Coordinates of C-alpha atoms and ligand atoms in Angstrom, one line a residue:
M1 CA -131.3 41.8 102.9
I2 CA -131.2 45.5 101.2
E3 CA -127.8 46.4 100.5
D4 CA -127.7 49.5 98.9
L5 CA -127.8 51.5 102.6
W6 CA -124.2 53.0 101.9
Y7 CA -123.7 53.8 105.3
K8 CA -123.4 50.7 106.7
N9 CA -120.1 50.1 105.9
A10 CA -118.9 53.7 105.3
V11 CA -116.1 54.9 106.8
M12 CA -116.3 59.2 107.8
Y13 CA -113.8 61.0 108.3
S14 CA -114.3 64.5 110.5
L15 CA -112.5 67.7 109.7
D16 CA -112.9 71.2 110.1
L17 CA -112.1 73.6 107.0
E18 CA -110.6 76.0 109.5
T19 CA -107.8 74.1 110.0
F20 CA -107.4 71.7 107.5
M21 CA -105.2 73.5 104.6
D22 CA -105.2 76.8 103.8
L23 CA -104.6 77.7 99.9
S24 CA -105.2 81.1 100.1
G25 CA -102.4 82.1 102.7
D26 CA -104.6 84.4 105.2
G27 CA -103.9 81.7 108.3
V28 CA -107.6 80.0 107.9
G29 CA -108.1 76.4 105.8
D30 CA -110.4 76.8 102.8
F31 CA -112.1 74.3 100.2
E32 CA -109.3 74.9 97.7
G33 CA -106.8 73.8 100.3
L34 CA -109.3 70.7 101.1
T35 CA -109.8 69.6 97.6
R36 CA -106.0 70.0 96.9
R37 CA -106.3 67.1 99.6
L38 CA -109.1 64.9 98.3
D39 CA -106.4 62.2 96.7
Y40 CA -104.7 62.3 100.3
L41 CA -108.2 61.3 101.9
H42 CA -109.0 58.9 98.7
A43 CA -105.9 57.6 99.0
L44 CA -106.8 56.6 103.4
G45 CA -109.7 54.9 102.1
I46 CA -112.1 57.0 103.6
D47 CA -115.5 57.1 101.6
T48 CA -117.4 60.2 103.8
V49 CA -116.3 63.4 104.7
W50 CA -118.1 65.2 107.5
L51 CA -117.7 69.0 107.4
A52 CA -118.1 71.1 110.2
P53 CA -120.3 74.3 109.8
F54 CA -118.7 76.1 106.9
Q55 CA -121.5 78.6 106.8
P56 CA -121.3 82.4 107.4
T57 CA -120.3 83.5 111.5
P58 CA -119.0 85.5 114.1
N59 CA -117.1 82.5 114.6
K60 CA -117.6 82.5 118.8
D61 CA -118.0 78.9 118.6
N62 CA -115.9 77.3 115.8
G63 CA -118.8 78.2 113.6
Y64 CA -121.4 76.3 115.7
D65 CA -123.0 80.0 115.6
I66 CA -124.5 80.4 112.3
S67 CA -125.2 84.0 110.6
D68 CA -126.0 82.9 107.4
Y69 CA -127.2 79.2 106.4
Y70 CA -127.3 79.7 102.8
G71 CA -124.2 80.6 102.3
V72 CA -120.1 79.8 102.4
D73 CA -118.0 82.3 104.7
R74 CA -115.4 83.8 102.8
R75 CA -112.5 83.0 104.9
H76 CA -113.5 79.1 103.6
G77 CA -113.8 80.6 100.0
S78 CA -116.9 80.9 97.7
S79 CA -120.3 78.6 96.7
G80 CA -118.5 78.0 93.7
N81 CA -115.3 76.7 95.6
F82 CA -117.9 74.5 97.3
V83 CA -119.4 73.0 94.2
E84 CA -116.2 72.6 92.9
F85 CA -114.9 70.5 95.6
I86 CA -118.5 68.2 96.0
H87 CA -118.1 67.7 92.4
L88 CA -114.3 66.1 92.7
A89 CA -115.1 64.4 96.2
K90 CA -118.0 62.3 94.2
K91 CA -115.4 61.7 90.9
R92 CA -113.2 59.8 93.6
G93 CA -116.9 58.0 95.1
I94 CA -116.1 60.1 98.3
K95 CA -119.6 61.6 99.7
V96 CA -119.6 64.7 102.0
I97 CA -122.1 65.1 104.9
I98 CA -122.2 68.5 106.8
D99 CA -123.5 70.0 110.0
L100 CA -127.0 70.9 110.3
V101 CA -127.0 73.3 113.3
V102 CA -130.8 74.4 113.6
N103 CA -130.8 74.0 117.4
H104 CA -130.1 77.7 117.5
T105 CA -128.6 80.8 115.3
S106 CA -126.0 83.0 116.1
D107 CA -127.1 86.2 117.9
Q108 CA -125.9 88.3 115.1
H109 CA -128.2 86.2 112.3
P110 CA -131.1 89.0 110.7
W111 CA -133.7 86.6 112.0
F112 CA -132.5 87.1 115.7
Q113 CA -131.5 91.1 115.0
E114 CA -134.9 91.7 113.7
A115 CA -136.7 89.5 116.0
R116 CA -135.1 91.6 119.0
S117 CA -135.7 94.8 118.1
D118 CA -139.3 94.3 116.5
K119 CA -142.1 93.0 118.8
N120 CA -144.5 92.4 115.8
S121 CA -141.7 91.1 113.1
K122 CA -142.7 87.5 111.8
Y123 CA -139.2 86.7 113.3
R124 CA -140.0 87.6 116.9
D125 CA -141.6 83.9 117.5
W126 CA -138.8 82.3 115.7
Y127 CA -137.0 82.8 119.2
V128 CA -137.9 81.4 122.6
W129 CA -138.9 84.2 124.9
S130 CA -139.6 85.2 128.3
K131 CA -141.2 88.7 129.9
E132 CA -140.1 87.2 133.0
K133 CA -136.6 85.9 134.5
P134 CA -137.7 82.6 134.5
D135 CA -136.6 80.4 138.0
D136 CA -134.6 78.3 136.2
W137 CA -132.6 80.7 134.3
D138 CA -129.0 79.1 135.8
K139 CA -130.5 75.3 135.0
G140 CA -129.2 73.3 132.4
M141 CA -126.2 74.9 131.0
V142 CA -124.3 72.1 128.2
F143 CA -121.1 73.8 129.1
P144 CA -121.2 74.4 133.0
G145 CA -118.2 77.1 134.5
V146 CA -118.1 78.9 131.2
Q147 CA -121.6 79.3 130.2
E148 CA -123.8 81.5 133.0
A149 CA -127.0 81.2 132.4
T150 CA -129.6 78.9 129.6
W151 CA -132.3 82.1 129.9
T152 CA -130.5 85.6 129.3
Y153 CA -132.2 89.2 129.3
D154 CA -132.0 91.3 125.7
K155 CA -132.0 94.8 126.1
V156 CA -133.1 95.4 122.8
A157 CA -136.1 93.0 123.0
K158 CA -136.9 94.0 126.8
E159 CA -137.3 90.1 127.4
Y160 CA -135.7 87.0 128.1
F161 CA -134.0 84.5 125.5
F162 CA -133.7 81.0 125.9
H163 CA -130.5 79.8 124.7
R164 CA -129.2 75.8 125.4
F165 CA -125.9 76.5 124.7
Y166 CA -123.5 80.4 125.0
K167 CA -125.8 83.4 125.2
F168 CA -124.6 84.1 122.0
Q169 CA -126.5 81.1 120.8
P170 CA -130.2 82.1 120.5
D171 CA -132.3 78.6 120.5
L172 CA -134.9 78.3 117.4
N173 CA -138.7 77.9 118.4
I174 CA -138.8 74.4 116.8
D175 CA -142.9 74.7 117.5
N176 CA -142.9 77.1 114.9
P177 CA -144.4 75.7 111.9
E178 CA -142.4 78.8 109.7
V179 CA -139.1 77.7 111.4
R180 CA -139.8 74.3 110.8
A181 CA -140.3 75.0 106.8
E182 CA -137.2 77.3 106.9
I183 CA -135.3 74.2 108.4
K184 CA -136.6 72.2 105.3
R185 CA -135.3 75.0 102.8
I186 CA -132.1 74.8 104.6
M187 CA -131.6 70.9 104.4
G188 CA -132.8 71.0 100.5
Y189 CA -130.5 73.9 99.6
W190 CA -127.6 71.4 100.6
L191 CA -128.7 68.5 99.1
Q192 CA -129.5 70.1 95.9
M193 CA -126.1 71.2 96.3
G194 CA -124.8 67.7 96.6
V195 CA -124.5 66.9 100.0
A196 CA -125.2 63.1 100.9
G197 CA -126.8 64.0 104.3
F198 CA -126.1 65.9 107.4
R199 CA -124.6 65.9 111.1
V200 CA -127.5 67.2 113.0
D201 CA -126.1 69.2 115.9
A202 CA -127.6 68.8 119.4
V203 CA -130.7 66.6 118.7
P204 CA -131.9 66.4 122.1
F205 CA -132.4 70.0 122.6
I206 CA -133.7 70.5 118.8
L207 CA -136.5 67.8 120.1
E208 CA -137.5 69.7 123.4
S209 CA -139.9 72.2 123.6
Q210 CA -138.6 75.0 126.1
V211 CA -141.2 76.7 128.3
P212 CA -140.0 79.0 131.4
N213 CA -140.1 77.0 134.7
E214 CA -141.4 73.7 132.7
T215 CA -139.7 71.2 134.6
K216 CA -141.0 68.5 132.7
R217 CA -140.1 69.1 128.9
K218 CA -141.9 67.5 126.2
Q219 CA -139.8 65.9 123.7
R220 CA -141.4 65.7 120.1
F221 CA -139.6 62.9 118.5
E222 CA -142.3 63.5 115.8
Y223 CA -140.9 66.1 114.5
L224 CA -137.4 63.5 113.8
H225 CA -139.8 61.8 111.6
E226 CA -140.6 64.7 109.7
M227 CA -136.8 65.6 108.8
R228 CA -136.2 62.4 107.7
R229 CA -139.4 62.2 105.6
F230 CA -138.3 65.3 104.1
V231 CA -135.0 64.2 103.7
Q232 CA -135.4 60.8 101.8
W233 CA -138.1 62.9 99.6
R234 CA -135.5 65.0 98.5
R235 CA -132.7 62.3 97.7
G236 CA -133.4 58.9 98.6
D237 CA -130.0 57.8 99.8
A238 CA -129.6 60.9 102.0
V239 CA -128.8 60.3 106.0
L240 CA -129.2 62.1 109.4
L241 CA -126.2 61.2 111.9
G242 CA -127.6 62.7 114.9
E243 CA -125.4 63.7 117.8
A244 CA -127.2 62.9 120.6
N245 CA -125.6 61.9 124.2
V246 CA -128.2 60.2 125.7
I247 CA -128.8 57.4 127.7
P248 CA -129.2 53.9 126.2
E249 CA -132.8 52.9 126.9
E250 CA -133.6 56.6 124.9
S251 CA -131.6 55.9 122.1
M252 CA -134.0 53.6 120.4
K253 CA -136.6 56.6 120.6
Y254 CA -134.4 58.4 118.3
F255 CA -133.8 55.5 115.6
G256 CA -137.7 55.3 115.5
E257 CA -139.6 52.4 116.2
N258 CA -140.3 51.5 112.6
S259 CA -136.6 53.0 111.6
D260 CA -138.1 56.3 110.6
G261 CA -136.1 58.4 112.8
I262 CA -132.6 59.1 112.3
H263 CA -130.2 56.7 110.1
L264 CA -127.0 57.0 112.2
M265 CA -126.2 58.1 115.8
F266 CA -123.4 58.7 117.2
N267 CA -122.5 56.2 120.2
F268 CA -121.4 58.5 123.1
Y269 CA -122.6 55.6 125.7
V270 CA -119.9 52.8 124.1
N271 CA -117.4 55.7 123.7
Q272 CA -117.2 56.5 127.1
Y273 CA -116.9 53.1 128.3
M274 CA -114.0 52.6 126.1
F275 CA -111.7 55.1 127.5
Y276 CA -113.1 53.5 130.5
A277 CA -111.4 50.4 129.5
L278 CA -108.2 52.0 128.1
A279 CA -108.1 53.6 131.3
T280 CA -108.5 50.4 133.6
G281 CA -107.8 47.1 131.7
D282 CA -111.7 45.7 132.2
A283 CA -113.5 45.2 129.2
E284 CA -116.5 44.0 131.0
P285 CA -118.3 47.1 131.3
L286 CA -117.3 48.1 127.5
A287 CA -118.9 44.5 126.7
K288 CA -122.2 45.9 129.1
A289 CA -122.5 49.2 126.9
L290 CA -122.6 47.3 123.9
E291 CA -125.0 45.3 124.7
A292 CA -127.4 47.9 126.7
T293 CA -126.9 49.9 123.2
R294 CA -127.5 46.6 120.9
N295 CA -129.4 48.4 117.7
T296 CA -132.2 45.6 116.1
M297 CA -133.1 47.5 113.5
P298 CA -131.8 46.6 110.3
A299 CA -131.8 50.2 108.7
A300 CA -130.3 51.9 111.9
Q301 CA -126.6 52.3 112.7
W302 CA -124.7 53.6 115.8
A303 CA -121.5 55.7 114.5
H304 CA -118.3 54.8 116.6
F305 CA -115.5 57.7 117.2
L306 CA -112.7 57.8 119.8
R307 CA -112.4 61.5 119.8
N308 CA -113.7 64.9 118.1
H309 CA -113.9 68.6 118.2
D310 CA -115.2 68.9 121.5
E311 CA -114.5 67.3 124.9
L312 CA -114.2 63.5 125.5
D313 CA -117.5 63.7 127.2
L314 CA -117.6 61.1 130.3
G315 CA -120.7 62.4 131.8
R316 CA -122.6 59.0 131.6
L317 CA -119.9 57.3 133.6
T318 CA -120.2 56.9 137.3
E319 CA -118.6 59.2 139.7
E320 CA -116.6 56.6 140.4
E321 CA -115.6 55.5 136.8
R322 CA -114.9 58.9 135.8
Q323 CA -112.1 59.3 138.5
K324 CA -110.3 56.3 137.3
V325 CA -110.4 57.9 133.7
F326 CA -109.6 61.3 134.7
A327 CA -106.5 60.1 137.0
R328 CA -105.2 57.7 133.8
F329 CA -105.8 60.2 131.3
A330 CA -106.4 63.6 133.0
P331 CA -104.5 64.0 136.3
D332 CA -103.8 67.7 135.5
E333 CA -107.4 69.7 136.3
N334 CA -106.3 71.4 132.9
M335 CA -106.7 69.0 131.0
Q336 CA -110.6 68.5 132.1
L337 CA -113.1 70.3 131.1
Y338 CA -116.7 71.6 132.7
G339 CA -116.5 69.1 135.3
R340 CA -117.4 66.3 132.9
G341 CA -114.6 66.2 130.1
I342 CA -111.1 65.8 129.1
R343 CA -109.9 68.3 126.4
R344 CA -106.8 66.1 125.1
R345 CA -106.5 64.5 122.2
L346 CA -106.4 60.8 121.7
S347 CA -102.1 60.5 121.5
T348 CA -101.3 62.3 123.9
M349 CA -103.4 60.7 126.5
L350 CA -102.8 57.2 125.5
G351 CA -98.8 57.9 124.7
N352 CA -98.0 55.0 122.9
R353 CA -98.5 53.6 119.5
L354 CA -99.4 50.0 120.8
Q355 CA -102.3 51.7 122.5
S356 CA -103.3 53.6 119.4
E357 CA -103.3 50.9 117.2
L358 CA -105.7 48.8 120.3
A359 CA -107.9 52.1 120.7
Y360 CA -108.6 52.4 116.4
S361 CA -108.3 48.6 115.7
L362 CA -111.6 48.3 118.5
M363 CA -113.2 51.4 117.1
F364 CA -112.9 50.1 113.7
S365 CA -114.5 46.4 115.0
L366 CA -117.4 47.8 116.7
P367 CA -120.6 46.8 115.0
G368 CA -121.6 50.3 113.2
T369 CA -119.9 52.7 111.5
P370 CA -116.3 54.4 112.0
V371 CA -115.6 58.3 112.5
I372 CA -112.0 59.3 111.9
R373 CA -110.9 62.9 113.2
Y374 CA -108.3 64.8 110.9
G375 CA -105.1 64.4 112.4
D376 CA -106.1 61.3 114.4
E377 CA -104.9 59.1 111.8
I378 CA -100.6 60.3 112.1
G379 CA -101.5 60.9 116.3
M380 CA -101.6 64.6 116.6
G381 CA -101.2 65.8 119.7
D382 CA -102.9 68.9 121.4
N383 CA -102.3 72.7 122.9
L384 CA -103.3 72.5 126.1
S385 CA -103.0 76.8 126.0
L386 CA -105.7 76.9 124.0
E387 CA -109.1 77.8 125.7
E388 CA -111.8 75.0 126.0
R389 CA -111.9 72.4 123.5
N390 CA -109.7 74.6 121.4
A391 CA -106.8 72.6 122.3
V392 CA -107.7 69.7 120.1
R393 CA -108.4 72.1 117.4
T394 CA -104.7 73.0 115.8
P395 CA -104.0 72.9 112.4
M396 CA -103.3 69.5 110.1
Q397 CA -100.1 69.1 110.1
W398 CA -98.9 68.0 106.6
S399 CA -95.2 68.5 107.0
A400 CA -92.4 69.8 108.8
D401 CA -92.5 72.9 106.2
N402 CA -93.0 75.9 108.3
Q403 CA -96.2 76.1 110.0
A404 CA -96.7 72.6 109.0
G405 CA -97.2 72.8 105.5
F406 CA -101.1 73.7 106.7
S407 CA -100.4 77.9 105.2
K408 CA -98.5 80.1 104.4
A409 CA -99.2 82.7 106.7
D410 CA -97.6 83.7 109.8
K411 CA -100.0 84.2 111.6
L412 CA -102.9 81.7 111.8
I413 CA -106.5 80.6 112.9
H414 CA -105.0 78.6 115.9
P415 CA -101.2 78.0 116.2
V416 CA -99.4 74.7 115.2
V417 CA -98.1 72.7 117.7
E418 CA -94.8 73.5 117.6
E419 CA -93.3 72.1 120.7
G420 CA -92.5 68.3 122.3
P421 CA -93.0 64.9 120.9
Y422 CA -96.1 66.1 118.9
A423 CA -94.1 69.3 117.3
Y424 CA -95.2 69.0 113.6
E425 CA -91.5 68.6 112.6
H426 CA -92.0 65.0 114.1
V427 CA -95.5 64.2 113.4
N428 CA -96.7 64.7 110.1
V429 CA -98.2 63.2 107.0
E430 CA -95.0 63.5 104.8
T431 CA -92.9 62.0 106.9
Q432 CA -95.5 58.7 108.2
R433 CA -96.0 58.5 104.2
R434 CA -92.5 57.4 103.6
Q435 CA -92.4 55.1 106.6
P436 CA -93.6 51.9 106.1
D437 CA -94.5 51.3 109.5
S438 CA -95.8 54.7 110.6
L439 CA -99.5 55.4 112.1
L440 CA -100.6 56.7 108.9
N441 CA -100.0 53.3 107.0
W442 CA -101.2 51.2 109.6
M443 CA -104.5 53.8 109.6
T444 CA -104.8 52.9 105.7
T445 CA -104.2 49.1 106.2
I446 CA -107.1 49.1 108.9
I447 CA -109.2 51.2 107.3
R448 CA -108.9 48.6 104.0
L449 CA -109.3 45.5 106.6
R450 CA -112.6 47.1 107.9
Q451 CA -113.8 47.9 104.4
E452 CA -113.2 43.9 103.7
C453 CA -115.0 43.2 106.9
T454 CA -118.9 43.7 105.7
E455 CA -120.6 41.5 108.6
I456 CA -119.4 44.4 110.8
G457 CA -121.5 46.9 109.3
W458 CA -124.8 44.1 108.6
G459 CA -124.1 41.5 110.7
D460 CA -125.0 40.1 113.9
W461 CA -122.6 39.9 116.8
Q462 CA -121.9 38.1 119.9
I463 CA -119.7 39.3 122.3
L464 CA -117.8 35.9 123.1
D465 CA -116.7 34.6 126.6
T466 CA -112.8 35.0 126.3
G467 CA -113.0 34.3 130.7
V468 CA -110.1 37.1 130.8
P469 CA -111.5 40.3 132.0
S470 CA -109.3 42.3 130.0
V471 CA -110.2 40.5 126.6
L472 CA -113.1 41.7 124.6
G473 CA -114.0 39.2 122.1
M474 CA -116.7 39.8 119.4
H475 CA -118.6 37.5 117.0
Y476 CA -120.1 38.5 113.7
N477 CA -121.9 36.5 111.5
W478 CA -123.5 37.7 107.9
Q479 CA -124.6 35.5 105.4
G480 CA -122.6 32.6 106.4
S481 CA -119.3 34.6 106.9
S482 CA -118.0 34.7 110.4
L483 CA -115.5 37.3 112.1
V484 CA -114.0 36.7 115.4
V485 CA -112.1 40.1 116.4
L486 CA -110.7 40.3 120.1
H487 CA -108.7 43.5 121.9
N488 CA -106.8 42.6 125.1
F489 CA -107.1 46.5 127.3
A490 CA -104.5 44.8 129.8
E491 CA -100.3 45.4 129.9
K492 CA -99.5 41.8 130.1
A493 CA -100.3 39.0 127.6
Y494 CA -103.2 36.5 127.8
E495 CA -104.0 33.3 126.4
V496 CA -108.0 33.1 125.9
V497 CA -109.7 29.9 125.1
F498 CA -113.5 30.3 123.7
D499 CA -115.6 27.7 122.0
L500 CA -117.2 27.9 118.6
K501 CA -118.2 24.2 118.2
Q502 CA -122.1 25.8 118.3
K503 CA -121.2 27.6 115.0
E504 CA -119.5 24.9 113.9
E505 CA -115.9 27.3 113.4
S506 CA -113.3 25.1 113.7
K507 CA -110.7 26.9 112.0
L508 CA -109.8 31.2 112.4
V509 CA -107.7 32.6 109.7
D510 CA -106.0 35.6 111.2
L511 CA -106.5 38.6 108.7
M512 CA -103.3 40.8 109.4
A513 CA -101.0 37.8 109.6
N514 CA -102.8 35.7 107.1
T515 CA -101.8 32.4 109.5
E516 CA -103.9 30.2 110.7
S517 CA -105.2 28.4 113.9
K518 CA -107.2 25.4 114.6
V519 CA -109.1 23.9 117.4
D520 CA -107.9 21.7 120.1
D521 CA -109.1 18.0 120.9
K522 CA -111.6 19.3 122.7
G523 CA -112.7 21.7 120.2
L524 CA -111.5 24.8 122.0
H525 CA -109.9 27.7 120.3
H526 CA -106.3 28.9 122.2
I527 CA -105.2 32.5 120.9
T528 CA -102.4 34.3 122.8
L529 CA -103.0 38.0 122.9
E530 CA -99.9 40.3 123.2
A531 CA -100.0 43.3 125.5
Y532 CA -102.3 45.3 123.9
G533 CA -103.1 43.1 121.8
Y534 CA -105.7 42.7 118.7
R535 CA -106.7 40.1 116.4
W536 CA -109.1 39.8 113.4
F537 CA -110.3 36.4 112.4
R538 CA -112.0 34.8 109.3
A539 CA -113.8 31.7 111.4
G540 CA -114.6 28.8 109.7
D541 CA -113.9 27.6 106.4
L542 CA -114.3 30.6 104.6
S543 CA -111.4 32.5 103.0
H544 CA -113.1 32.4 99.7
L545 CA -115.6 34.8 101.3
M546 CA -112.5 37.1 102.7
F547 CA -113.0 39.7 100.0
K548 CA -117.0 39.9 100.3
Q549 CA -118.3 42.9 99.3
G550 CA -121.5 44.5 100.8
Ligands
NOJ601 C1 -122.4 70.7 119.4 C2 -121.1 71.0 119.0 O1 -120.8 69.3 119.1 C3 -120.5 71.6 120.0 O2 -119.1 72.0 119.5 C4 -121.0 72.9 119.6 O3 -120.3 74.1 120.3 C5 -122.7 72.8 120.1 N1 -123.0 71.9 119.7 C6 -123.5 73.7 119.8 O4 -123.8 74.3 118.9

């Protein structure tokens, strides 16, 4: 087994500079602030930070509208601050991956400005144009209800341009070899600056060739191979982590049949069935979703997450399933978004500590790389009075001090949560650090546990037949070391009985309680799970492997 695929057992932490820590006092988070918080991240136990876009931007889509790919937005500091941050992160063993947003630029990018005003400019063909208004001008919007079109008339260019997202985000023409060369330059630049890879934004749309009125769009998967080859030539251990909310049958094409596509991909499908299980107590559809997305390629890997900076997209559930999740987690219309998603944070949806632990324990135990969203480690809430997805983008709550210890400014980029049970006075890092049983300390412990259970990143897995629909049981094996993980989604306790005879595993060692359980005289395991209970066991007589590293 090739053991130096670092991402197999990495624990990632996603954050947006803007709302993490403001040291300059202008109300916007910056690299100096983030650098000061590296020790916090190190103590939490994470080993990879994923940074949301921080390049110069008009900031109309949380930085996903870039106007210069080779810089740092002045609000966040300078390139010097970036390098300093990377250097100090490296010293603590923390890798940094950054967003690669190349499906589109900002309409303020000089390339687009020149493209629209000069037909003969080389940049004209860097974007996607149509002289006529395409019949499908109002089809395929990613943000329905907010975004009105995908083809918009530009008065300066006197043509229609294509934009998969908002109209201030014109799509780049990836069919143009010059655009591809420029994207390589961008990747090369940031790799040279020390990043360990990229979270690639909007992958399915990057792969799509845009032709007006074309119903069957070609997807150029070969372009993913090209990106991967480039990245790997430049830096052997760099990774691509793809954002692709696709159906399970499509996903293997992204990894590439010969592991020549992207290394990691967010598992949106399983994510939605995790929320379904949490909402209904029924774990069976989640087990099916895991099977449907089983990855058989040793070098490829899923990334698992609970919430992120966007809406919780439930678009892959059936209407009936979605309505059940809405009923439990987003009963008010204001909590929903784009007709298919939820714009709340995890803690406010779940509403109790037991279920939060269950959700995170589950995420850490799924076959893949776990990704935590900043603030979830302390159970931060949301602010539904903010527009669209901004509800979940409030500043990190460091302390009970003014502005949650995030900034000294009077006015912030987004207001801190200051009312109700999730207000910074109640929910913050400083307080939780001092409470032994806080969510923050629990999270630190489970991160350490995940890092000790390398079977999850490397091993083979099977769903265990627990006989209880609300209990998901998983068995992992890697190099002779096994793990059994159980999660009960029901509000009541259950005893589960299962059989590991074939695997000759007669003893289970509880990794959290450090107790043992043995099989009965029929060779069956009996485990009692509390309401919303979860248990992690090493199986067999393998306690000597408890701290195996990989
Ligand atoms: C996906 C990102 O997650 C989202 O936040 C952004 O709005 C779109 N891509 C457009 O870049």
